[in-house]
Coordinates of C-alpha atoms and ligand atoms in Angstrom, one line a residue:
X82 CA 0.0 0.0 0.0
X83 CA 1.5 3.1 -1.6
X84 CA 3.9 3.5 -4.0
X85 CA 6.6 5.8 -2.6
X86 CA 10.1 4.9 -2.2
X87 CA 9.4 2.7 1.0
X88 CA 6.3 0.8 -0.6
X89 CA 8.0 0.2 -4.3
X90 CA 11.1 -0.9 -2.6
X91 CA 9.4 -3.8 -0.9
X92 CA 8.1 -5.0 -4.0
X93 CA 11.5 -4.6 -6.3
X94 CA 13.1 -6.5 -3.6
X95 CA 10.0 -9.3 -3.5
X96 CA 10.0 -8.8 -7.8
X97 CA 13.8 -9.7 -7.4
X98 CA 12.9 -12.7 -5.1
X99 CA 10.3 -13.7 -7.7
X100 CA 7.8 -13.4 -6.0
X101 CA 3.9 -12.3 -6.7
X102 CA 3.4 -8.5 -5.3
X103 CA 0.9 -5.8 -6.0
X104 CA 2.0 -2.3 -5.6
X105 CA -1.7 -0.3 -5.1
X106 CA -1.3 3.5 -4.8
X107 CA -3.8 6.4 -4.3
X108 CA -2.1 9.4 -6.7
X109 CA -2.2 9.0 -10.4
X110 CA 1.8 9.1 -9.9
X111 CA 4.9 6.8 -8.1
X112 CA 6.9 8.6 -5.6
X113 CA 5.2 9.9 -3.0
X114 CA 7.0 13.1 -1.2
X115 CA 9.8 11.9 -2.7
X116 CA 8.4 12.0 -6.3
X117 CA 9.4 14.8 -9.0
X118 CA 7.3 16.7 -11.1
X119 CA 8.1 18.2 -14.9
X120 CA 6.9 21.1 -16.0
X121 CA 6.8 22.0 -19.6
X122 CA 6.6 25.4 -21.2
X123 CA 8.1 27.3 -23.9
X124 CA 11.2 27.3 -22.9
X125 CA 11.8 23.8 -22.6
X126 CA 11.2 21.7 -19.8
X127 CA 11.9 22.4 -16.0
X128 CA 11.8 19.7 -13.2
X129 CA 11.3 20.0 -9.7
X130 CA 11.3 17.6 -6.3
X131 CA 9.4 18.4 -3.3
X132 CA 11.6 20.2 -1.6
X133 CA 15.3 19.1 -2.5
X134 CA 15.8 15.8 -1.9
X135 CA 19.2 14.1 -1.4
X136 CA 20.3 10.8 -1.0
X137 CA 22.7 9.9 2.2
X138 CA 22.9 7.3 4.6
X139 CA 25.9 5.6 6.6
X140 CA 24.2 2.1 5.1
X141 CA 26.0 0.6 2.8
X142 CA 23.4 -2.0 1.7
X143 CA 21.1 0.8 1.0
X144 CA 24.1 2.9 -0.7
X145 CA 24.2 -0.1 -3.1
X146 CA 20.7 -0.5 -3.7
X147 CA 20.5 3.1 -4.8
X148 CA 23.3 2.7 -7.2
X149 CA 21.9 -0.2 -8.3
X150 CA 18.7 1.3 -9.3
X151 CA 20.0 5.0 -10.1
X152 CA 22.7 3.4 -12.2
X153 CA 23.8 5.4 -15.3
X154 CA 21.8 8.2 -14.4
X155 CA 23.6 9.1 -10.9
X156 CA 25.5 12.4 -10.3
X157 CA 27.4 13.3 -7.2
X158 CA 26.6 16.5 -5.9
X159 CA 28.6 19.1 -3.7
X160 CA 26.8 20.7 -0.9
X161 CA 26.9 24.0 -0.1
X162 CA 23.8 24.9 2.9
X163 CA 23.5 28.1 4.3
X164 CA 21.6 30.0 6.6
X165 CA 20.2 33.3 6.0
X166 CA 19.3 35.2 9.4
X167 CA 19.3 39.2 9.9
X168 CA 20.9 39.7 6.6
X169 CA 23.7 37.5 7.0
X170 CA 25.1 34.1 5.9
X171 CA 26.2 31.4 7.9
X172 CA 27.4 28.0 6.8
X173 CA 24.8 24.9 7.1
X174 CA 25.7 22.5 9.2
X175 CA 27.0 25.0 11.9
X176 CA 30.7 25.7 11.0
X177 CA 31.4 27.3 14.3
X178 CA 34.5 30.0 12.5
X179 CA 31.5 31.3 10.6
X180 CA 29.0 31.2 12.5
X181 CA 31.3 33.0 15.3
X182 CA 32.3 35.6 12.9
X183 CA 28.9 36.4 12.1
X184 CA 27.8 37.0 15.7
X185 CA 30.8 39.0 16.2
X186 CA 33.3 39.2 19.0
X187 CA 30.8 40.1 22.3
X188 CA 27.8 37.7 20.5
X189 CA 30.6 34.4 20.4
X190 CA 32.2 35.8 24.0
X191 CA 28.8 35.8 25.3
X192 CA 27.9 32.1 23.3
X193 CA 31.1 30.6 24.6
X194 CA 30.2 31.6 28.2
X195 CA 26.5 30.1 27.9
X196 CA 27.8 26.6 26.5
X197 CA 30.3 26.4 29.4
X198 CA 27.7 27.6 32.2
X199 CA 25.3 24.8 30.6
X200 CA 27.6 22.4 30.3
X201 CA 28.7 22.9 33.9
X202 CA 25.2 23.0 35.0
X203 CA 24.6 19.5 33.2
X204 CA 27.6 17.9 35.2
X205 CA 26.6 19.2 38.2
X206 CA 22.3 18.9 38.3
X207 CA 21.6 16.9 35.1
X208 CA 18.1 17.9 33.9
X209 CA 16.5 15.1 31.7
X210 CA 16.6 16.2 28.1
X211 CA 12.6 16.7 27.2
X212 CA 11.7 19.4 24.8
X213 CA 13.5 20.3 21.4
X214 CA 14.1 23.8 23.3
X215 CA 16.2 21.4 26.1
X216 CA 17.9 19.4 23.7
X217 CA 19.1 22.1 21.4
X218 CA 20.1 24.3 24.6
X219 CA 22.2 21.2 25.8
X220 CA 23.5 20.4 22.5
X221 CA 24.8 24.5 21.7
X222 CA 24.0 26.5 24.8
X223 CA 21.2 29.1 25.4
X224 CA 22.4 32.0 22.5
X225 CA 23.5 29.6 19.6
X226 CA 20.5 28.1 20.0
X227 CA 18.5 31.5 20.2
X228 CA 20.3 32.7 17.0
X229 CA 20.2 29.6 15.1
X230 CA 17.4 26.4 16.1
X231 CA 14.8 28.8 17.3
X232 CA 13.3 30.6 14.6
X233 CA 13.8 28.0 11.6
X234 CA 12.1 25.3 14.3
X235 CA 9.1 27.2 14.9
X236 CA 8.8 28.2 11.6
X237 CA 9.0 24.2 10.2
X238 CA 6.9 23.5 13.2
X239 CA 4.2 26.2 14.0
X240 CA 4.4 25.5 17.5
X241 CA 7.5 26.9 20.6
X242 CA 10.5 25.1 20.5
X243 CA 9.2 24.1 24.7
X244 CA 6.1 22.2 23.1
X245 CA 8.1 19.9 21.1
X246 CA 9.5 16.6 22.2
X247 CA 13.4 16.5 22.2
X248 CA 13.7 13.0 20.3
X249 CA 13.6 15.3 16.8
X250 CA 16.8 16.8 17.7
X251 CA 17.9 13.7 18.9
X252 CA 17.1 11.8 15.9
X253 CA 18.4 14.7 13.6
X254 CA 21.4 16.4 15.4
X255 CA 22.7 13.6 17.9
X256 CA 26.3 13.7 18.4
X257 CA 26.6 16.8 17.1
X258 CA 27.6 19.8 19.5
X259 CA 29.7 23.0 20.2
X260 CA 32.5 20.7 21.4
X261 CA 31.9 18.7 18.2
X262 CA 31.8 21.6 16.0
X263 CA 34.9 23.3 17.2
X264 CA 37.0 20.4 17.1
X265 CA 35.8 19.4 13.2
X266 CA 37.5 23.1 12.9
X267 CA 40.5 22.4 14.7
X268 CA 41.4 19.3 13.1
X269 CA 40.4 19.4 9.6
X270 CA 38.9 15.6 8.0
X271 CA 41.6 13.9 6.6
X272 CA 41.4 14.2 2.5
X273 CA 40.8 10.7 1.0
X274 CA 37.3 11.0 2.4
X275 CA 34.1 12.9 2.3
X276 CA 31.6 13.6 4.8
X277 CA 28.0 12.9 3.9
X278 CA 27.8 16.9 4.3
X279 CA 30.2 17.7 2.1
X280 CA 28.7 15.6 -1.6
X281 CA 25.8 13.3 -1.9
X282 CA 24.4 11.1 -4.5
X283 CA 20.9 12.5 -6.7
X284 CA 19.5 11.4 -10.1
X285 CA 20.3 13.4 -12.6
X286 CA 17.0 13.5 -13.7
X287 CA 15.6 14.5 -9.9
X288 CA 14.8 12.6 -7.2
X289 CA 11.8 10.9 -8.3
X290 CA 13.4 8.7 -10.8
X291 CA 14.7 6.8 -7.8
X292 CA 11.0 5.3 -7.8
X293 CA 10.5 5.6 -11.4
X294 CA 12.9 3.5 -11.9
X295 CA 11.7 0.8 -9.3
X296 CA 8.6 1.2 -10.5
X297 CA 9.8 -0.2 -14.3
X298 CA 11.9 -2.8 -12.7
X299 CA 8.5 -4.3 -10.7
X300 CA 6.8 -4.1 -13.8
X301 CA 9.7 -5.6 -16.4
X302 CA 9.6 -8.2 -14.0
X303 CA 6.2 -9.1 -14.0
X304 CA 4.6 -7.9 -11.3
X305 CA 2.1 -4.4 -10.8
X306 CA 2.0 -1.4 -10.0
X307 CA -1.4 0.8 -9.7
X308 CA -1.9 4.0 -10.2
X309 CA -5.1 5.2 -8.8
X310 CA -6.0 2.5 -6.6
X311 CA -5.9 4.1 -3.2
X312 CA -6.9 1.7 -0.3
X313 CA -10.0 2.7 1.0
X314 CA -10.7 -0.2 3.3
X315 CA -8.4 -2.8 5.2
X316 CA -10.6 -6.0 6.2
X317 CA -9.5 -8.1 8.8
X318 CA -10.5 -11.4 10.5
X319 CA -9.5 -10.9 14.3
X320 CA -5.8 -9.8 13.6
X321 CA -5.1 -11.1 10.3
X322 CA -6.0 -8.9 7.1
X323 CA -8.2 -10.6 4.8
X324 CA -7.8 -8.2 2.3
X325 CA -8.7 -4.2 0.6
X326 CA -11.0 -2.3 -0.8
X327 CA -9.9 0.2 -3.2
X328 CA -11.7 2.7 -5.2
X329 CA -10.7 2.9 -8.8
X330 CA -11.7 4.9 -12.1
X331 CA -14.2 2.1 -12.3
X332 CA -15.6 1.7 -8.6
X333 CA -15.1 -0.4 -5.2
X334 CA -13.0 -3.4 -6.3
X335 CA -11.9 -5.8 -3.6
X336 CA -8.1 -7.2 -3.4
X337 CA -6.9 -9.9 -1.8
X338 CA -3.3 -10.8 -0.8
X339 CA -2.0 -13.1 1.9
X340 CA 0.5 -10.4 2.9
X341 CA 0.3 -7.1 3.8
X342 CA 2.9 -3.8 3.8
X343 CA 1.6 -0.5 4.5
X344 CA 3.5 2.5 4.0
X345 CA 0.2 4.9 4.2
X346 CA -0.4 7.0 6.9
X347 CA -0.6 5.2 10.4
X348 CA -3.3 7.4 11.8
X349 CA -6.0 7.0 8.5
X350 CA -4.7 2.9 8.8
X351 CA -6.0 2.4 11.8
X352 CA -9.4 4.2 10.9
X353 CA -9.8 2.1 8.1
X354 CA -9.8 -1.3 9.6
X355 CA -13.2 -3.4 9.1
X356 CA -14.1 -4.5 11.5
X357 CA -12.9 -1.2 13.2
X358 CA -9.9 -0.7 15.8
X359 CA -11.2 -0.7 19.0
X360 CA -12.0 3.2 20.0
X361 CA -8.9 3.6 22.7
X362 CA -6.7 3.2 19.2
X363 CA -8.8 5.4 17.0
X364 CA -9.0 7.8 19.7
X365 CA -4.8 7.9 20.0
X366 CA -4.8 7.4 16.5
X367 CA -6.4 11.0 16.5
X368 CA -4.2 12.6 19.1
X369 CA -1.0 12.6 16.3
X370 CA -0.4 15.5 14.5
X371 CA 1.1 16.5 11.7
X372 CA 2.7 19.3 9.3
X373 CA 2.8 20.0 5.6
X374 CA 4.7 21.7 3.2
X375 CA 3.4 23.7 0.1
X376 CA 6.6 23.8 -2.4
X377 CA 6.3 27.1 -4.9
X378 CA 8.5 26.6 -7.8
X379 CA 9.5 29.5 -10.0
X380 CA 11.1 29.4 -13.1
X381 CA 13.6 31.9 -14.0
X382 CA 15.4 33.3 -17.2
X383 CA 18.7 33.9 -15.6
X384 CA 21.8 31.8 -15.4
X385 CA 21.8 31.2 -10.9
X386 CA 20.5 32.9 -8.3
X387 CA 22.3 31.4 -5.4
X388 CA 25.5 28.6 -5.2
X389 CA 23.4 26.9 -2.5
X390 CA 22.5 23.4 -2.3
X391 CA 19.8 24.9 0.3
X392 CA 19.6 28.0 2.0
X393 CA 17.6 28.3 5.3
X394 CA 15.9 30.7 5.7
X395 CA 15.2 32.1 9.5
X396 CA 14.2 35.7 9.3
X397 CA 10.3 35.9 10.3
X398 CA 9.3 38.3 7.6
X399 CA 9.5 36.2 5.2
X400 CA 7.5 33.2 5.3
X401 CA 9.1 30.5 3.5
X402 CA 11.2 28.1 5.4
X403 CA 13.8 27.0 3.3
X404 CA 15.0 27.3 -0.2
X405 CA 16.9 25.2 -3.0
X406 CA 17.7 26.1 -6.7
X407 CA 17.4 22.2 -8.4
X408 CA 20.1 23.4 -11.0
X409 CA 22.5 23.3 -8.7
X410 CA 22.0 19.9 -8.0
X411 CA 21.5 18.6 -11.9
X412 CA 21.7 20.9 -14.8
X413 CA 19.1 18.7 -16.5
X414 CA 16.3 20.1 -13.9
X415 CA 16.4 23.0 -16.4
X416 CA 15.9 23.1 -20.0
X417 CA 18.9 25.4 -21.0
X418 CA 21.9 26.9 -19.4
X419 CA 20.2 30.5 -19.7
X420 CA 17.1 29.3 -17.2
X421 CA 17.3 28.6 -13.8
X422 CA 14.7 27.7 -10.9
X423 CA 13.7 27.8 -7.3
X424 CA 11.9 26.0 -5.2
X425 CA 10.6 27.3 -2.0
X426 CA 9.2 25.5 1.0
X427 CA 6.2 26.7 3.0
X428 CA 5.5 24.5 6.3
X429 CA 2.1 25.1 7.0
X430 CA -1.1 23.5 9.0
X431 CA -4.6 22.8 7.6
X432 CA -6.1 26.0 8.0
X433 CA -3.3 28.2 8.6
X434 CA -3.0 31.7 6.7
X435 CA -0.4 30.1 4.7
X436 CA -2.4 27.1 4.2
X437 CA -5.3 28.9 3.2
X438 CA -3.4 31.3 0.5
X439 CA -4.1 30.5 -3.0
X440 CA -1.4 29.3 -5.3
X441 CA -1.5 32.3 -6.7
X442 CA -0.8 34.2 -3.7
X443 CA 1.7 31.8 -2.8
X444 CA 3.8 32.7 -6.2
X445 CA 3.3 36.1 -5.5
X446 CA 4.5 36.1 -2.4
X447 CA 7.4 34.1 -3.3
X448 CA 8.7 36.3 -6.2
X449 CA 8.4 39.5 -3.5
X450 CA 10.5 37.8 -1.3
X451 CA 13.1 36.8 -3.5
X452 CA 12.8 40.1 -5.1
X453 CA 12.5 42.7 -2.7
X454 CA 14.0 41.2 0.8
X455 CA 16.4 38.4 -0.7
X456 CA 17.4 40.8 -3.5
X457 CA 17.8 37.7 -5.2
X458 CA 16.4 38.1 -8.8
X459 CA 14.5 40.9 -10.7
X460 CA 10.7 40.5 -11.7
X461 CA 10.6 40.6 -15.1
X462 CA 12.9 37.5 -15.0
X463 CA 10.2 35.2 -13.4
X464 CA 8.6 33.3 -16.3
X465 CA 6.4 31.2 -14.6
X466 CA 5.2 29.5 -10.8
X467 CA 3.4 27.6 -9.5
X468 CA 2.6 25.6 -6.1
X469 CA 2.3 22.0 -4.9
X470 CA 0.6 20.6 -1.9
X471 CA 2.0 18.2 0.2
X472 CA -0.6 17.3 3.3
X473 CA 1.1 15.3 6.2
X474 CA 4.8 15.8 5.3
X475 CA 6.1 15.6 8.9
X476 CA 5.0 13.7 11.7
X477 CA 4.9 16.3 14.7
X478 CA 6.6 14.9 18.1
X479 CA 4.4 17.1 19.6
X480 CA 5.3 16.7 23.6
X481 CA 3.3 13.5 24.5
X482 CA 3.3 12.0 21.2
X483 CA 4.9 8.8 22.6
X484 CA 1.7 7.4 24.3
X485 CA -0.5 7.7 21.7
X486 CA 2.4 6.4 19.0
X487 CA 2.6 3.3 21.5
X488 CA -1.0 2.5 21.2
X489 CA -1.6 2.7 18.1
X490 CA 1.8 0.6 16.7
X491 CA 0.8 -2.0 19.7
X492 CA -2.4 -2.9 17.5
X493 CA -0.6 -2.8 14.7
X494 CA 2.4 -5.1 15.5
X495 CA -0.2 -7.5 16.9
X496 CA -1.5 -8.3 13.4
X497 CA 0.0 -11.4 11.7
X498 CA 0.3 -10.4 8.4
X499 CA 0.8 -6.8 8.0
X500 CA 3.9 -5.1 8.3
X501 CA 4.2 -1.0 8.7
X502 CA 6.4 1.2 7.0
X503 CA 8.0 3.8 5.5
X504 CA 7.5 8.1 6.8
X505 CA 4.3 8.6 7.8
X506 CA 4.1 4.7 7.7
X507 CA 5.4 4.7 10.9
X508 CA 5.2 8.0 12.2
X509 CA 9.0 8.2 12.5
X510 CA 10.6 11.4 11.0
X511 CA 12.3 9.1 8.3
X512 CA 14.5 10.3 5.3
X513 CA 13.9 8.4 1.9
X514 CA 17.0 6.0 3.0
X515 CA 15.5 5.0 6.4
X516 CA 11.9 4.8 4.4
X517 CA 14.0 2.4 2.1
X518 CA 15.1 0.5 4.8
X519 CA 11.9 -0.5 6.1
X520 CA 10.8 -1.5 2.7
X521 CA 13.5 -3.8 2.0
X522 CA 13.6 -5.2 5.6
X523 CA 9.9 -6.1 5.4
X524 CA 10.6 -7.6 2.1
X525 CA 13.3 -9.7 4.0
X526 CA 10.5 -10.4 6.4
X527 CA 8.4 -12.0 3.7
X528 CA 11.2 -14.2 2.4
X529 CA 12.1 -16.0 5.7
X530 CA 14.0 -13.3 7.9
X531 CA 13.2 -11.8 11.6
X532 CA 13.9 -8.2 11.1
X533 CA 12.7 -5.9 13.8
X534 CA 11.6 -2.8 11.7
X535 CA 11.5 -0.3 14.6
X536 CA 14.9 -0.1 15.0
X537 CA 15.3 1.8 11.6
X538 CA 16.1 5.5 12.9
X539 CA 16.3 4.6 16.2
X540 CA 20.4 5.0 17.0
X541 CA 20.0 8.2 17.6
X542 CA 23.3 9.2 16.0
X543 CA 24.1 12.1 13.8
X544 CA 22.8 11.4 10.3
X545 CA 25.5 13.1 8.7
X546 CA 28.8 12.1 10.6
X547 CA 30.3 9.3 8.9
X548 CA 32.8 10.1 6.7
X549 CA 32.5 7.6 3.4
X550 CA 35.1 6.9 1.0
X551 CA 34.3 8.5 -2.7
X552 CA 34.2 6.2 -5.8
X553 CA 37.5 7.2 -8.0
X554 CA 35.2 8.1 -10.9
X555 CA 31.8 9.5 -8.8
X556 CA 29.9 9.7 -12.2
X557 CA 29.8 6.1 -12.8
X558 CA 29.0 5.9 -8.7
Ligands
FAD22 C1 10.4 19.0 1.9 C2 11.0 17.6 2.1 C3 12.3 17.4 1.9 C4 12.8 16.1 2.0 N1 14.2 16.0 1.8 C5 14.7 14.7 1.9 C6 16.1 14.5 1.6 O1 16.8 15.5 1.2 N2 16.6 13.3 1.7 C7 15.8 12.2 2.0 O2 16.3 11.1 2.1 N3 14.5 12.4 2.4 C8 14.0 13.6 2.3 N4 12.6 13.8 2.6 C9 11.8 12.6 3.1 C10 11.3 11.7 2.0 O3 10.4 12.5 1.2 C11 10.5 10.6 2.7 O4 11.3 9.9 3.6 C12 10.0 9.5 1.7 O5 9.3 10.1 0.6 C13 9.1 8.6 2.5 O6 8.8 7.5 1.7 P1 7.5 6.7 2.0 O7 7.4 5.7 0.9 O8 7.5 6.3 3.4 O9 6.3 7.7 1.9 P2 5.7 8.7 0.9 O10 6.7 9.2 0.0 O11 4.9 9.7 1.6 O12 4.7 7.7 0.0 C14 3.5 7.2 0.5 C15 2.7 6.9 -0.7 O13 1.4 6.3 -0.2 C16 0.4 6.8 -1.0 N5 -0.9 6.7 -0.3 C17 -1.3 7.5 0.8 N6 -2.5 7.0 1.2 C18 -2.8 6.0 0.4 C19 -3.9 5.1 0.3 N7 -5.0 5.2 1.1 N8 -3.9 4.1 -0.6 C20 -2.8 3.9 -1.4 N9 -1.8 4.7 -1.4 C21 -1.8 5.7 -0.5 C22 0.8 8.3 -1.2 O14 0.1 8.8 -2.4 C23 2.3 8.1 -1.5 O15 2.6 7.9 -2.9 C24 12.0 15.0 2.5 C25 10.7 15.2 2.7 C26 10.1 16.5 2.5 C27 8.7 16.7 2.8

């Protein structure tokens, strides 16, 4: 159930295995978030993702099933992430010689002094790490955190830094500190390797022909994907599932299977089960939140606007969250050397003022940012824009998400045939690698293993720290 990259990599793995799988999925398209959409005009054709989406992970099985399906069509990318806050520019991750010389002497004097009066405080009293405020406070001290986590994390998350649960930051930032930072400064990475910061692996053609291309190689080996088939009912008999309903072009049509992987929504699952969940799990079921994103893509007659991979954005004024410019990541997201394009990233709530802008506004209010408080481009060199929805693109670990989380995936796990994964899948803040990871170890499930698919995401270590070797010839990957 659901054809992004965690669903369609179950079923390339089971295709591989040769056996019998059915991909069914709600959109008339494969890739979920994750998916990338072409947009033609005059000038050619322009290409954008869902918000910039990179590959990386310290997994080399997954490493080698991307290259594997990417094949000739894989770039390696250098990354270049900034933040943009009051005016200024500061390198993404923290690189604390930057970010020190943008605060100035008396800002870092003053940063230095809150780190060390935290850190002493921590050895002395340790106070338990709860909210994303604590966590990021612990992590960089009360005025790094002020100047850099605050604003962007209430800006992705609509809500005070105090209200969110700390396992975001540890799940994202983990091992990385002010003690970290300083010493990456001090002692520079030795030069046979990369960081996963520094370059990471994309299609050439964007980020959804990772699915595409999984999508083909189900197909080409004989079994389905559906487009438009989006499960509409999951029947069960006590705590196996018998099978689905889903609505198609042509009506109700009922599917059977003896297995069952769901990478769709956990909360709208559990509210689909005939006979229903018992109320205790609908009603936690109802208590998780989410955000989404609204991407507004513009397409631009000008050579670049920025050399950023992504540049965050924290200044309040201007409402987007994020930016990236996809030519920087694969000349062939544009159609000519002369065009470029930007994609900017709107995290919003069902009913929110962003939420309830139209598209038009949205463009509108993109170009005036980019024009008049970025400085970024001119008017006249906009050509087009235009804006894509994306409802439920980030589980919330709202403070006291955990109960209701461990209710609903204790009915869940209790079922005999039906395995969860995936983003929303699980309600885990997964990246398309971790996604991946599920999808394959469910598959392994099905062909005689005993994975444990919770653990995916759950080591709590910095994403980004290994340091991998690079191929000698990184076009061929
Ligand atoms: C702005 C943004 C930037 C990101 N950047 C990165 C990045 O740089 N690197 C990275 O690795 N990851 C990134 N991610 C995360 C990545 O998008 C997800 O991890 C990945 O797409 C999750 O895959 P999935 O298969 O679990 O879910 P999804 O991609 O959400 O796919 C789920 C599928 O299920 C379908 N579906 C839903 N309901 C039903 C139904 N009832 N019946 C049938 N089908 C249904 C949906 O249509 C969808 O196709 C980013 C995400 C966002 C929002």
């Amino acid at each position: 159930m659901g054809a992004g990259p965690g669903g369609l990599c179950s079923a390339y793995v089971l295709s591989k295995a040769g056996v019998p799988a059915v991909v069914l999925e709600k959109a008339p398209f494969v890739g979920g978030l994750a998916r990338t959409i072409k947009k033609q005009t005059e000038a050619g054709e322009f290409k954008f993702d869902i918000g910039g989406h990179r590959w990386f992970t310290k997994n080399d099985e997954l490493n080698d099933l991307f290259r594997e399906i990417v094949a000739e069509e894989l770039l390696w990318v250098d990354r270049i992430s900034r933040i943009y806050f009051d005016g200024k520019y500061v390198d993404y991750p923290l690189k604390i010689s930057n970010a020190l010389k943008a605060i100035g002497p008396v800002g870092s004097a003053v940063a230095a002094f809150d780190y060390a009066r935290t850190r002493l405080r921590q050895q002395l009293r340790p106070q338990p790490i709860v909210s994303m405020e604590d966590a990021y406070i612990d992590q960089f001290g009360p005025a790094l955190y002020k100047l850099f986590f605050e604003r962007y994390s209430e800006k992705v998350w609509g809500q005070p830094c105090s209200q969110m649960s700390g396992d975001w930051v540890a799940q994202r930032s983990k091992g990385m500190s002010l003690v970290t930072a300083v010493k990456d400064a001090i002692v520079p990475s030795n030069g046979k390797v990369v960081s996963l910061i520094d370059n990471f692996m994309y299609p050439r053609n964007g980020f959804g022909r990772l699915s595409e291309r999984m999508a083909d190689g189900i197909v080409a080996m004989g079994n389905q994907v559906r487009l438009n088939a989006g499960v509409e009912r999951v029947h069960r008999d006590g705590m196996r599932v018998t099978g689905v309903t889903i609505q198609t072009g042509d009506g109700p049509e009922f599917v059977e299977g003896d297995e069952f992987v769901s990478s769709v929504p956990l909360t709208y699952l559990v509210q689909i089960m005939d006979p229903p969940a018992p109320p205790e799990v609908i009603e936690a079921a109802k208590k998780l939140t989410f955000r989404n994103i609204i991407t507004v893509n513009l397409m631009i007659r000008r050579r670049q606007v920025t050399p950023d991979t992504w540049l965050y954005v924290h200044d309040r004024n201007i409402l987007f969250g994020r930016l990236h410019e996809p030519k920087n990541w694969s000349p062939a997201m544009v159609p000519g050397d002369e065009y470029t394009s930007i994609v900017a990233e709107y995290f919003c709530s069902f009913g929110d003022a962003i939420w309830e802008m139209t598209d038009e506004q949205l463009v509108d209010q993109t170009v005036g940012h980019m024009v008049n408080d970025l400085k970024f481009i001119a008017r006249d060199e906009v050509i087009g824009g235009f804006a894509v929805r994306a409802p439920r693109a980030y589980p919330a670990y709202v403070l006291g998400y955990e109960a209701p989380l461990q209710v609903t995936k204790r009915f869940i796990s209790a079922f005999e045939n039906l395995q969860i994964i995936g983003r929303y899948g699980t309600f885990r803040y997964n990246n398309t690698d971790h996604s991946i990871e599920t999808g394959l170890l469910a598959a392994k499930n099905l062909l005689g293993e005993h994975n444990d698919l919770d653990r995916v995401n759950a080591d709590q270590e910095y994403h980004e720290i290994k340091r991998v070797p690079r191929p000698a010839n990184p076009a061929a990957g």
